[in-house]
PDB file of C-alpha atoms in Angstrom:
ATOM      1  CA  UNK A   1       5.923  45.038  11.451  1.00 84.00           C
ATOM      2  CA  UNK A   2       6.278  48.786  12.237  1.00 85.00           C
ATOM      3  CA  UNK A   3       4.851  48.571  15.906  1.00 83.00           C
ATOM      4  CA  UNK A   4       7.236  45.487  16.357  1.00 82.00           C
ATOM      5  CA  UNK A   5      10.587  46.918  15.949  1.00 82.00           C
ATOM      6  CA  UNK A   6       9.625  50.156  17.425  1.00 82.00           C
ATOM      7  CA  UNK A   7       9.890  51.338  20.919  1.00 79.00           C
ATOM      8  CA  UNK A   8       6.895  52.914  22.397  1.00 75.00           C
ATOM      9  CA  UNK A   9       8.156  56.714  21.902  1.00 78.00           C
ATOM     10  CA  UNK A  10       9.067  55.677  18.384  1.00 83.00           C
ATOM     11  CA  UNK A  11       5.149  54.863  17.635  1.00 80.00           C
ATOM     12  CA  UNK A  12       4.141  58.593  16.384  1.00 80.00           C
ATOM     13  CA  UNK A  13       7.297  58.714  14.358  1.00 85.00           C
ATOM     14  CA  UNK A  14       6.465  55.521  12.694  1.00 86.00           C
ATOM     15  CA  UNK A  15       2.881  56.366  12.222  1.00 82.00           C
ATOM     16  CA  UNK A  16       3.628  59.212  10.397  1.00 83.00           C
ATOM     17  CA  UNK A  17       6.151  57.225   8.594  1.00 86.00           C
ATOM     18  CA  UNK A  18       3.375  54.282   7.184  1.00 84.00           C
ATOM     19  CA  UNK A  19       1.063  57.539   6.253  1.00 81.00           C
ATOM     20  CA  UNK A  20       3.356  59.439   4.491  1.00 84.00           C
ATOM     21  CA  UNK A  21       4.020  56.170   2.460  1.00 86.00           C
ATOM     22  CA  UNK A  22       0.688  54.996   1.836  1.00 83.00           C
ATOM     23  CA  UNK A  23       0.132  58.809   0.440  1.00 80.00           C
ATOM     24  CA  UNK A  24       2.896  58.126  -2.160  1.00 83.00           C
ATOM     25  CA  UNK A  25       2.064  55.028  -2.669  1.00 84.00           C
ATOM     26  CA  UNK A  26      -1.298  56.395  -4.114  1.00 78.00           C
ATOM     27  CA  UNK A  27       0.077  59.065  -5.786  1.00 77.00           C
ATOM     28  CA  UNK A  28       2.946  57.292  -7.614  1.00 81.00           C
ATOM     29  CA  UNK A  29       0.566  54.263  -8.591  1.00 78.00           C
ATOM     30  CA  UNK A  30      -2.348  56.328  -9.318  1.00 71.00           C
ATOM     31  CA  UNK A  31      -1.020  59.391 -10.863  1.00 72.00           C
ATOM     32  CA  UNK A  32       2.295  57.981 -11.914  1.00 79.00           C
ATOM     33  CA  UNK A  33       1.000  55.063 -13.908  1.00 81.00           C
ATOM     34  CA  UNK A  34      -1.946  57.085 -15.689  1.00 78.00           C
ATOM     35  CA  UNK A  35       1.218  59.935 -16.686  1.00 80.00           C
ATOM     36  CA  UNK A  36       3.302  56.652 -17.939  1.00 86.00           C
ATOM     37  CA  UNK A  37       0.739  54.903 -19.844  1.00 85.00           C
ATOM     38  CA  UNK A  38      -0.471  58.394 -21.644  1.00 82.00           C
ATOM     39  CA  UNK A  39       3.484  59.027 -22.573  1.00 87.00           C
ATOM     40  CA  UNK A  40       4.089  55.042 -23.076  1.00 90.00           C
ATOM     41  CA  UNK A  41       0.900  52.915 -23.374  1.00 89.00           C
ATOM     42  CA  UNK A  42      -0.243  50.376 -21.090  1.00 89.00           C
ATOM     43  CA  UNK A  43       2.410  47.634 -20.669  1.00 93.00           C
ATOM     44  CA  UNK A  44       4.903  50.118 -19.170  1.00 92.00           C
ATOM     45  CA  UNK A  45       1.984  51.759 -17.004  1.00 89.00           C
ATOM     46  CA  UNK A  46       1.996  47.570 -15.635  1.00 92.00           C
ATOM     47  CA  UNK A  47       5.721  47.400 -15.883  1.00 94.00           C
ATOM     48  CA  UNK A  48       6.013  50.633 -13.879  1.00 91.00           C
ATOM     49  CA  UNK A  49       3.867  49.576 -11.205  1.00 90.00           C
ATOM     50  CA  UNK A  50       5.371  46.206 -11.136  1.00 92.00           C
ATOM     51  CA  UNK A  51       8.889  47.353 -10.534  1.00 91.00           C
ATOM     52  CA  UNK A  52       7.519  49.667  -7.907  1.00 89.00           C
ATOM     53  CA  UNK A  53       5.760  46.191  -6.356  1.00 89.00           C
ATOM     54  CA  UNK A  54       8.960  44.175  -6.596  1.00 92.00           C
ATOM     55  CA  UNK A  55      11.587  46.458  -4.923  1.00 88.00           C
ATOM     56  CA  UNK A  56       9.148  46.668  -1.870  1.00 85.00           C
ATOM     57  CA  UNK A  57      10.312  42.792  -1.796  1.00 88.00           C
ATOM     58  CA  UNK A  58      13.711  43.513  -2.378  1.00 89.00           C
ATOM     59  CA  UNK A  59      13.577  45.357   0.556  1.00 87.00           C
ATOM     60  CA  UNK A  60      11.730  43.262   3.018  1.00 84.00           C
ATOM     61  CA  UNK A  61      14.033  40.493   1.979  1.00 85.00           C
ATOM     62  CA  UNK A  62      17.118  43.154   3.598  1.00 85.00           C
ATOM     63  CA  UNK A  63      15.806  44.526   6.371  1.00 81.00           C
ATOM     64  CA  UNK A  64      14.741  41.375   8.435  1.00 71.00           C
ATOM     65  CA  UNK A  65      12.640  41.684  11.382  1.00 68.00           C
ATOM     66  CA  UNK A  66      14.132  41.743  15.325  1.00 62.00           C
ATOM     67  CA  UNK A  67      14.484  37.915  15.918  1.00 58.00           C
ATOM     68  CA  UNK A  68      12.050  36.456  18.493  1.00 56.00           C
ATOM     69  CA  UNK A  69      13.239  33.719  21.146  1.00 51.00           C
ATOM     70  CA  UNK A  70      12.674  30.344  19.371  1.00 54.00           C
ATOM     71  CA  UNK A  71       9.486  28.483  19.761  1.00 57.00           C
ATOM     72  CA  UNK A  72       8.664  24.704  19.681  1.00 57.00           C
ATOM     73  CA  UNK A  73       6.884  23.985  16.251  1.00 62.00           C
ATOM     74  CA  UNK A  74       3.075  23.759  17.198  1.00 65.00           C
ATOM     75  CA  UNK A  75       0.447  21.566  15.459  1.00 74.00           C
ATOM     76  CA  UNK A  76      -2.460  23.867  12.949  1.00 74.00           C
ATOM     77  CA  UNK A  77      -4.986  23.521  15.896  1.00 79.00           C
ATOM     78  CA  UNK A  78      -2.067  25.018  18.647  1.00 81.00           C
ATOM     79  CA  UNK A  79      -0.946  27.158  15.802  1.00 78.00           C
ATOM     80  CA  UNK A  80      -4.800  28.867  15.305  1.00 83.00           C
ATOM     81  CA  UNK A  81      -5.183  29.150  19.760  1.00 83.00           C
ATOM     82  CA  UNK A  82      -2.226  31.217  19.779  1.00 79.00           C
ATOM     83  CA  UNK A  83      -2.672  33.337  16.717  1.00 79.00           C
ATOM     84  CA  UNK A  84      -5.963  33.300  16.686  1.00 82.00           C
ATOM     85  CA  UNK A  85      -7.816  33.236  19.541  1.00 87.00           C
ATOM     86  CA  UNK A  86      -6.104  33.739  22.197  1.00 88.00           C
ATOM     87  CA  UNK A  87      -5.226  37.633  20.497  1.00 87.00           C
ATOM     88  CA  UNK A  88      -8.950  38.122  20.473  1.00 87.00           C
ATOM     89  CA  UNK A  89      -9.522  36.080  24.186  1.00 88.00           C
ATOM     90  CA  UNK A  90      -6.957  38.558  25.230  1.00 87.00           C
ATOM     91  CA  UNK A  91      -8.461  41.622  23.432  1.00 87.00           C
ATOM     92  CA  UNK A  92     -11.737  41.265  25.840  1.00 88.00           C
ATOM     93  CA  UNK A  93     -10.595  41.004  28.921  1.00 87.00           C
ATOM     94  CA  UNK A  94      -9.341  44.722  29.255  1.00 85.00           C
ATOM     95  CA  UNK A  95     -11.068  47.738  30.923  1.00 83.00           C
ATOM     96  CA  UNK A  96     -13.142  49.484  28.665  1.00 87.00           C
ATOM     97  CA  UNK A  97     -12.585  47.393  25.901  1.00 91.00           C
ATOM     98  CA  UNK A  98     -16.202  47.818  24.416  1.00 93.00           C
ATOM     99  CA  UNK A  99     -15.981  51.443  24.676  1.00 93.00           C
ATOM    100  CA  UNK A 100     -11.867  51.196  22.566  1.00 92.00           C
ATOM    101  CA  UNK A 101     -13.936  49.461  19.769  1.00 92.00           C
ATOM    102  CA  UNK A 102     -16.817  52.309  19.793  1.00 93.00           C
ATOM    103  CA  UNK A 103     -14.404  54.728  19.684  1.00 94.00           C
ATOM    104  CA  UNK A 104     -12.175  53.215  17.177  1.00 93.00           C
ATOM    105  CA  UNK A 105     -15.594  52.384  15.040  1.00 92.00           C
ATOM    106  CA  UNK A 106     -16.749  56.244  15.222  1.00 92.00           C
ATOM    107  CA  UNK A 107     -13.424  58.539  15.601  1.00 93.00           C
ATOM    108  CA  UNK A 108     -13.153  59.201  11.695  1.00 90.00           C
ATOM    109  CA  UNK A 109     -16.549  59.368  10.868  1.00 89.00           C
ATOM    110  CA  UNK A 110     -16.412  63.110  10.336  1.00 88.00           C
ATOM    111  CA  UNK A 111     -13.793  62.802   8.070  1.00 86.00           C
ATOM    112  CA  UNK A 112     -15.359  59.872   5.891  1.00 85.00           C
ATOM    113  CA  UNK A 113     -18.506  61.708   5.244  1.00 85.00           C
ATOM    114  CA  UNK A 114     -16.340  64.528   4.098  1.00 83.00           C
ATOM    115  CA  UNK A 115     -14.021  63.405   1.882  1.00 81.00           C
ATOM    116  CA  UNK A 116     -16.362  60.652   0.573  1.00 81.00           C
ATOM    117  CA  UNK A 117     -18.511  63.105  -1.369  1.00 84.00           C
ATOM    118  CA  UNK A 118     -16.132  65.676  -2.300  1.00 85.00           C
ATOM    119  CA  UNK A 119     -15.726  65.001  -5.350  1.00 83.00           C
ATOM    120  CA  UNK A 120     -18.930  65.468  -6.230  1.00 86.00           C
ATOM    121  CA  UNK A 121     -19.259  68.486  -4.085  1.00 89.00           C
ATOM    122  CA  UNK A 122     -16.999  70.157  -5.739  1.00 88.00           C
ATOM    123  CA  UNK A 123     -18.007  69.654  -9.063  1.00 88.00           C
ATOM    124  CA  UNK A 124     -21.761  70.431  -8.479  1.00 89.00           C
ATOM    125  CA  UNK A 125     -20.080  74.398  -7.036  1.00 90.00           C
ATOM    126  CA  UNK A 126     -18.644  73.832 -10.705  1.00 90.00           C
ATOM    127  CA  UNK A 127     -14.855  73.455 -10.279  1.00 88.00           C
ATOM    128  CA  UNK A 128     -13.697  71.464 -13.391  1.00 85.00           C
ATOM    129  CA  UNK A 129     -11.620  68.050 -13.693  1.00 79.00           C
ATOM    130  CA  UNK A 130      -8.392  69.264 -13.535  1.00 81.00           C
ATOM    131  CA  UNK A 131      -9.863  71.666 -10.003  1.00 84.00           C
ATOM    132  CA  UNK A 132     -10.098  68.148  -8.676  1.00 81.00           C
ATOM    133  CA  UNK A 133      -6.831  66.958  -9.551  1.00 77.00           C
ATOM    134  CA  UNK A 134      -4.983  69.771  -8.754  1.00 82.00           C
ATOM    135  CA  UNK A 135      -6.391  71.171  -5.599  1.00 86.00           C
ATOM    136  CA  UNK A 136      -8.140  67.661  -4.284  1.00 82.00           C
ATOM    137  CA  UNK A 137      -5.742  64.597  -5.203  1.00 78.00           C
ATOM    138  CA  UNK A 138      -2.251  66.843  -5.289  1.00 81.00           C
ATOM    139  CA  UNK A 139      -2.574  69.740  -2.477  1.00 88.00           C
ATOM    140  CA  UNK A 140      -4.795  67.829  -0.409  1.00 87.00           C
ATOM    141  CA  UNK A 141      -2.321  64.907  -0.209  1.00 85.00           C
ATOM    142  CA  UNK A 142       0.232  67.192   0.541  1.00 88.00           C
ATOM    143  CA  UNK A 143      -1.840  68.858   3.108  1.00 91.00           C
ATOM    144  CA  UNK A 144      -2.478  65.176   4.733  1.00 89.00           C
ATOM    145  CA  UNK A 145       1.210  64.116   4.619  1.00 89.00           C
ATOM    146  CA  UNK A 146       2.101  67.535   6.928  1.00 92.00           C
ATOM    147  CA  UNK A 147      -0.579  67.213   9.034  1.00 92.00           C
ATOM    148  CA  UNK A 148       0.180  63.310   9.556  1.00 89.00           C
ATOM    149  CA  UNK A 149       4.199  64.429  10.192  1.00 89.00           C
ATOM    150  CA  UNK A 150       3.006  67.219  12.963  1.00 93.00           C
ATOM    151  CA  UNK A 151       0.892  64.347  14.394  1.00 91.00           C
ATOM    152  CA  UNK A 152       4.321  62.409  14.711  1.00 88.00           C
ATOM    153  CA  UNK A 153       5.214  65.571  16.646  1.00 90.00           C
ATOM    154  CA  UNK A 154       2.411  65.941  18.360  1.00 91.00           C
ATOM    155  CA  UNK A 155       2.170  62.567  20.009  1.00 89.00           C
ATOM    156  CA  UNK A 156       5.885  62.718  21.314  1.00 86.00           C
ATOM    157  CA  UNK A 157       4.935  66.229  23.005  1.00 89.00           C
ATOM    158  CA  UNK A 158       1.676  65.613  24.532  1.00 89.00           C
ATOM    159  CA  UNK A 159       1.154  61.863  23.976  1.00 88.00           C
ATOM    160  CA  UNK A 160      -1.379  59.792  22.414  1.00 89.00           C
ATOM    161  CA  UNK A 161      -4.863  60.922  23.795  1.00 92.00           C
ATOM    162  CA  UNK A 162      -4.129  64.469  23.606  1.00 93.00           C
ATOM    163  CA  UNK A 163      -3.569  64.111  19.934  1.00 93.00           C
ATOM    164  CA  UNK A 164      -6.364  62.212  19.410  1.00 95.00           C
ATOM    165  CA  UNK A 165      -8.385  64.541  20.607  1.00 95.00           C
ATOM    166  CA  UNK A 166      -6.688  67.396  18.385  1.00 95.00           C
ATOM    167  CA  UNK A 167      -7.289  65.674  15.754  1.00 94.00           C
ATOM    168  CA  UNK A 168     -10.852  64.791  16.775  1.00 94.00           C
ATOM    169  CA  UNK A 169     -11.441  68.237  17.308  1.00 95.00           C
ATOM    170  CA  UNK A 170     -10.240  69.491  14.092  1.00 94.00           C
ATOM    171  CA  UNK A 171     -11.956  66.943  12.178  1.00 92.00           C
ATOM    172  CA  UNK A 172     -15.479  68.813  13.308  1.00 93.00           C
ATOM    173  CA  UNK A 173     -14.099  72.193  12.633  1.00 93.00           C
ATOM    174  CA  UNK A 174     -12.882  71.526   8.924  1.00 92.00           C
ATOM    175  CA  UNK A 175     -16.216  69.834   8.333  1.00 92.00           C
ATOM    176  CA  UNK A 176     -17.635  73.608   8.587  1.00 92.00           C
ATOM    177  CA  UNK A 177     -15.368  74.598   5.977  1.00 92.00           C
ATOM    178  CA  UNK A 178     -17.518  73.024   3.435  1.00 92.00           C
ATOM    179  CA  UNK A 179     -20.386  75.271   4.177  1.00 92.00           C
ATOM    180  CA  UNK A 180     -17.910  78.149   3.790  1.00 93.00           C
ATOM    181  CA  UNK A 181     -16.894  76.669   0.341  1.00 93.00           C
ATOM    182  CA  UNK A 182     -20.842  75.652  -0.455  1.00 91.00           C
ATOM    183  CA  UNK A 183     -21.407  79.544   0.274  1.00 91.00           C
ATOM    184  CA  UNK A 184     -18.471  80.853  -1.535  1.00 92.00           C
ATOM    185  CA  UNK A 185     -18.789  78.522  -4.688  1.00 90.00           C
ATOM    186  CA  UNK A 186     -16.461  77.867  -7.467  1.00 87.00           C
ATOM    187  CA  UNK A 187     -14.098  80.200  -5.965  1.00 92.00           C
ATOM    188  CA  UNK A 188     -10.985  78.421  -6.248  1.00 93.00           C
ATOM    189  CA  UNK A 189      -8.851  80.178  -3.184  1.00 93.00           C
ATOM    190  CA  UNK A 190     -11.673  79.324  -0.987  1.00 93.00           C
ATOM    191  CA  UNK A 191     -10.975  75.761  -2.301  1.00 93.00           C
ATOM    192  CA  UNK A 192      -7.743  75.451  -1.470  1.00 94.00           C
ATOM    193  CA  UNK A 193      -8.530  77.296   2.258  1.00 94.00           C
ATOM    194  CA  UNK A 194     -11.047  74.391   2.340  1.00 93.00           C
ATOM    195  CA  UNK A 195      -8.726  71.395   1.279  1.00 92.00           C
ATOM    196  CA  UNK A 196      -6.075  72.723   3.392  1.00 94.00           C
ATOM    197  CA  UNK A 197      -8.135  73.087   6.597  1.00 93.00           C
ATOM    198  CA  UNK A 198      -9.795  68.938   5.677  1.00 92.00           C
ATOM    199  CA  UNK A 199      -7.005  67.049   4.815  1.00 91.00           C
ATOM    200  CA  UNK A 200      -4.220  68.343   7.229  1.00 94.00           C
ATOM    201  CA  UNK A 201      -6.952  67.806  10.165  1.00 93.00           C
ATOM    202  CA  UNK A 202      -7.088  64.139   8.083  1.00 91.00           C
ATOM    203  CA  UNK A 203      -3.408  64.031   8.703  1.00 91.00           C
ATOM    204  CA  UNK A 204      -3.083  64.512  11.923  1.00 93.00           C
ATOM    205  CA  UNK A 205      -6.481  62.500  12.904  1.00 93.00           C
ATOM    206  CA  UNK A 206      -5.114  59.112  11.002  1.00 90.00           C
ATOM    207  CA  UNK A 207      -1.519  59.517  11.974  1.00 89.00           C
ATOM    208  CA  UNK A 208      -3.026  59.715  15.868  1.00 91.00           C
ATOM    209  CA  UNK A 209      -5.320  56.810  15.450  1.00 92.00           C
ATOM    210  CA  UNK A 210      -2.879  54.623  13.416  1.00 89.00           C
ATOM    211  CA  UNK A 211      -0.151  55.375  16.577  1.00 87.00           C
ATOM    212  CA  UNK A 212      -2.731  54.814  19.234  1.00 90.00           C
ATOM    213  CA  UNK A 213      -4.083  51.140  17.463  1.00 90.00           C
ATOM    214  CA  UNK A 214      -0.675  50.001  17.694  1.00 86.00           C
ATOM    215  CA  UNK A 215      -0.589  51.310  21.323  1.00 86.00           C
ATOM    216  CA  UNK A 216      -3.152  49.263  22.059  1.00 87.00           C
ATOM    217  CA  UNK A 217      -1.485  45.713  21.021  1.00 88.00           C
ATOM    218  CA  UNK A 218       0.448  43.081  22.486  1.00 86.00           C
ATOM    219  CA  UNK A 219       3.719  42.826  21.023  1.00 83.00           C
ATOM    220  CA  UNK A 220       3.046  38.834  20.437  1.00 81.00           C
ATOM    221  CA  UNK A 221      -0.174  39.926  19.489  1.00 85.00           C
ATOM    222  CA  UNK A 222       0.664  42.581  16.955  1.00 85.00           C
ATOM    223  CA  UNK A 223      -0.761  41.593  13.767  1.00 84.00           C
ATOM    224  CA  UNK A 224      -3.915  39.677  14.774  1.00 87.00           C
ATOM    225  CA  UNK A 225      -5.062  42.476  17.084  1.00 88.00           C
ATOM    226  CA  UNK A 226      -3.923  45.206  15.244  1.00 88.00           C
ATOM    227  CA  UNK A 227      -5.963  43.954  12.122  1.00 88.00           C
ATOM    228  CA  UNK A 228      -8.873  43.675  14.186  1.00 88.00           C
ATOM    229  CA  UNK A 229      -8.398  47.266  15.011  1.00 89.00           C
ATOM    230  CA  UNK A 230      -8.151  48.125  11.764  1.00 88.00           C
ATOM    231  CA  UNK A 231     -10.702  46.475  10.571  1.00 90.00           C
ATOM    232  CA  UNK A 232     -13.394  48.189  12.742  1.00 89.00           C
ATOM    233  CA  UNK A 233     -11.882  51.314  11.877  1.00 87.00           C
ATOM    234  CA  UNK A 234     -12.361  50.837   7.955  1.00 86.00           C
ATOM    235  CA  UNK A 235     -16.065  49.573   8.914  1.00 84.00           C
ATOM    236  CA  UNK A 236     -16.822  52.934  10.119  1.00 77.00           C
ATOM    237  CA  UNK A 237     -14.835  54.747   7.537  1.00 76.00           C
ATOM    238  CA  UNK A 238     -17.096  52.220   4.540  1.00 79.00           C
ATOM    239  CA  UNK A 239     -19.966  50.939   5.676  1.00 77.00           C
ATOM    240  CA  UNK A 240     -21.197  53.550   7.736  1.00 73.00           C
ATOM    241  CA  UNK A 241     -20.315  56.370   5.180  1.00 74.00           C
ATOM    242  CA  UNK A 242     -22.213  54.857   2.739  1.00 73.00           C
ATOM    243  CA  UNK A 243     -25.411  56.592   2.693  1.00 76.00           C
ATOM    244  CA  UNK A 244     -23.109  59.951   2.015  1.00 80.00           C
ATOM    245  CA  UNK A 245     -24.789  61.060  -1.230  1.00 79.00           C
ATOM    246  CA  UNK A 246     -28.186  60.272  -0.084  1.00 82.00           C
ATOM    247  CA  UNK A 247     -28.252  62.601   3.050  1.00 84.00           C
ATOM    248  CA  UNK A 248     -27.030  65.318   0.275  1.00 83.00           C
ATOM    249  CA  UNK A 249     -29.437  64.443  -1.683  1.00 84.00           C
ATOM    250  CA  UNK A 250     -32.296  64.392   0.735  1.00 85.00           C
ATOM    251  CA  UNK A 251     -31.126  68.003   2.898  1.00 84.00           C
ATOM    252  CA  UNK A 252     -28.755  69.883   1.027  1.00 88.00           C
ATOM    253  CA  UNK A 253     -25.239  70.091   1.247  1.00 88.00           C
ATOM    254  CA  UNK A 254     -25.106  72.450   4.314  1.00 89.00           C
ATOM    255  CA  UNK A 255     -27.317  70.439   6.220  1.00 91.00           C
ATOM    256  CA  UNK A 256     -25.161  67.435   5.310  1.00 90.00           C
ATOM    257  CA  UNK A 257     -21.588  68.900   6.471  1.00 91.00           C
ATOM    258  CA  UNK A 258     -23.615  70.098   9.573  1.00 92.00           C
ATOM    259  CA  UNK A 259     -24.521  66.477  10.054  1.00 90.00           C
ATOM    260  CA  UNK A 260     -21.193  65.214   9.340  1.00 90.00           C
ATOM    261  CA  UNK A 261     -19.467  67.413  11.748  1.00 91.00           C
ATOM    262  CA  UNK A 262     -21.564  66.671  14.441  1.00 92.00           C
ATOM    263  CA  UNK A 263     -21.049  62.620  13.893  1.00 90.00           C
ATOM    264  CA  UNK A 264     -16.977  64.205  15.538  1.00 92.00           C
ATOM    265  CA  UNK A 265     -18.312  64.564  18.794  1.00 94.00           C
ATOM    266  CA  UNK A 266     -19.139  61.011  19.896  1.00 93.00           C
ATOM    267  CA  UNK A 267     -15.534  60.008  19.247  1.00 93.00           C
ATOM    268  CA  UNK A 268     -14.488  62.986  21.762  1.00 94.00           C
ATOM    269  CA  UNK A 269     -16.897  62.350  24.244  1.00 95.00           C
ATOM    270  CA  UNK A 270     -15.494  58.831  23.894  1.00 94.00           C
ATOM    271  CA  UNK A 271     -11.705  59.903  25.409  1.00 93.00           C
ATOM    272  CA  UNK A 272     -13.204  60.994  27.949  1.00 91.00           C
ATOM    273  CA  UNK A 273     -13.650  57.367  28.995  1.00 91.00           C
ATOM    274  CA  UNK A 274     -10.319  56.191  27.740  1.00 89.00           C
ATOM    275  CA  UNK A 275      -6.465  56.211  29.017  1.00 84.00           C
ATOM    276  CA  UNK A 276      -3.186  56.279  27.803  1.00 81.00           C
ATOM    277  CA  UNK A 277      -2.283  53.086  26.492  1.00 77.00           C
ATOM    278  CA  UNK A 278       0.064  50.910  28.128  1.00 74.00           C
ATOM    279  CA  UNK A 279      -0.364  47.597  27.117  1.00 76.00           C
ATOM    280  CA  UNK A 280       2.032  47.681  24.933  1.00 75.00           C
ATOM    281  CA  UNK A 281       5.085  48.907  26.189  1.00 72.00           C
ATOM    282  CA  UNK A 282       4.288  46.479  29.621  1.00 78.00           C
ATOM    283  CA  UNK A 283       4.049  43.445  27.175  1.00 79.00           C
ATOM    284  CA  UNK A 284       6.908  44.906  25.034  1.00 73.00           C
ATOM    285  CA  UNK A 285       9.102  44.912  28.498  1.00 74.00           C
ATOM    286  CA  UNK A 286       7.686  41.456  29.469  1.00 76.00           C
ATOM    287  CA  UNK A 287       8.989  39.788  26.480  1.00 70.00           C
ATOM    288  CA  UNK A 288      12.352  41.642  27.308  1.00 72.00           C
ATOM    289  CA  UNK A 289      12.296  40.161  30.467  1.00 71.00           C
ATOM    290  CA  UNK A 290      11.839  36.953  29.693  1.00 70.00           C
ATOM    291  CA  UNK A 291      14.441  37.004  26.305  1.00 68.00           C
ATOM    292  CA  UNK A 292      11.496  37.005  23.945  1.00 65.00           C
ATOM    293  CA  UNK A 293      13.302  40.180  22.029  1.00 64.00           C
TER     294      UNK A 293
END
């Protein structure tokens, strides 16, 4: 929805946008139901949250979508070409497109082997519960939501790739920060040097990413491609992050941010190989062309 009824200099902007929501979003269900249902018990915890749930359809039932021309009613087997495969058919025919999905696969890698054992981390150093929720799950949400807001910036000065590779680049230097903080210990300014440093570099690495994605779809396209996209991005961020605590386990926690910091460069040396996006906007200004918009 977001890529479709923005223009192509809009993208960072909107980027930001959907990660500064999905941050509240957490927050407000997570933190916000857990305050409600310790004040008021369970049922208005689910009340809460369901509220929350229903004006999002409130809203989606207002703000319509831009109209596209009308379209003769297909049959399920038409219906599945054009939605289906032809997004994917179409996917696979462009330059490079092996080396997009490699990229897009490995390019937060860094940042999921961080965050996905810090936690744990930190409580081994011997920071306490309410370290985590304070410093971890409030400042470091905070932290992501600026850094994802200066990405919005960031793209509309120096475009896409060039942020990506800010981000990329920062995502291997705030890995090093937890050997600062393993060396340091429970020293709690350190932490918050630490969670700064991780989670803005987050920020501005996901609100890149997210803006180059939709970059890289066809605006009649949008949601089966992007989902594809997203999908091998959240199989490197989950499946390939799982063996996090093992690693630790196995080498030590300095070894193991070592490790996870160098798993940053294969996504840079990656944009070396890749271009602006422009498949997009051309498709965008196609279906403008032909009254499609």
């Amino acid at each position: 929805y977001r890529i479709e009824i923005l223009e192509l200099e809009e993208q960072g902007a909107g980027a930001a946008a959907v990660t500064f929501g999905y941050r509240m979003g957490m927050i407000v269900s997570g933190g916000g139901a857990l305050f409600v249902a310790s004040r008021y018990g369970w049922q208005a915890a689910y009340l809460f949250v369901g509220v929350l749930i229903f004006s999002g359809f409130l809203i989606s039932c207002f703000i319509g979508e831009k109209p596209f021309a009308e379209r003769p009613k297909h049959t399920a087997a038409r219906w599945i070409k054009e939605a289906v495969i032809d997004p994917f058919a179409d996917f696979i025919t462009r330059e490079n497109w092996i080396i997009i999905l490699l990229f897009v696969l490995v390019y937060k890698l860094p940042e999921a082997f961080a965050i996905a054992i810090t936690t744990p981390f930190i409580l081994k150093l011997g920071f306490s519960l309410e370290d985590v929720a304070t410093v971890i799950k409030t400042f470091g949400t905070a932290a992501t939501i600026v850094g994802a807001f200066f990405s919005g910036w960031l793209i509309a000065k120096t475009g896409i790739m060039r942020a990506l590779l800010i981000g990329g680049i920062l995502q291997i230097i705030s890995n090093f920060m937890f050997i600062v903080q393993a060396r340091a210990g429970a020293q709690i300014d350190v932490l918050y040097a630490t969670t700064a440093i991780e989670y803005f570099s987050s920020g501005i690495a996901t609100g890149a990413l997210v803006a180059y994605l939709g970059s890289l779809t066809k605006i009649n396209f949008t949601a089966t491609q992007f989902a594809l996209l997203t999908s091998i991005a959240a199989l490197g961020r989950t499946v390939l992050s799982s063996r996090t605590g093992y690693i630790a386990d196995e080498h030590g926690w300095e070894i193991f941010y070592v490790i996870s910091a160098l798993l940053g460069l294969p996504g840079v040396i990656l944009l070396y190989f890749l271009k602006e996006p422009t498949v997009f906007a051309e498709s965008r200004r196609q279906a403008k062309e032909k009254g499609e918009l």
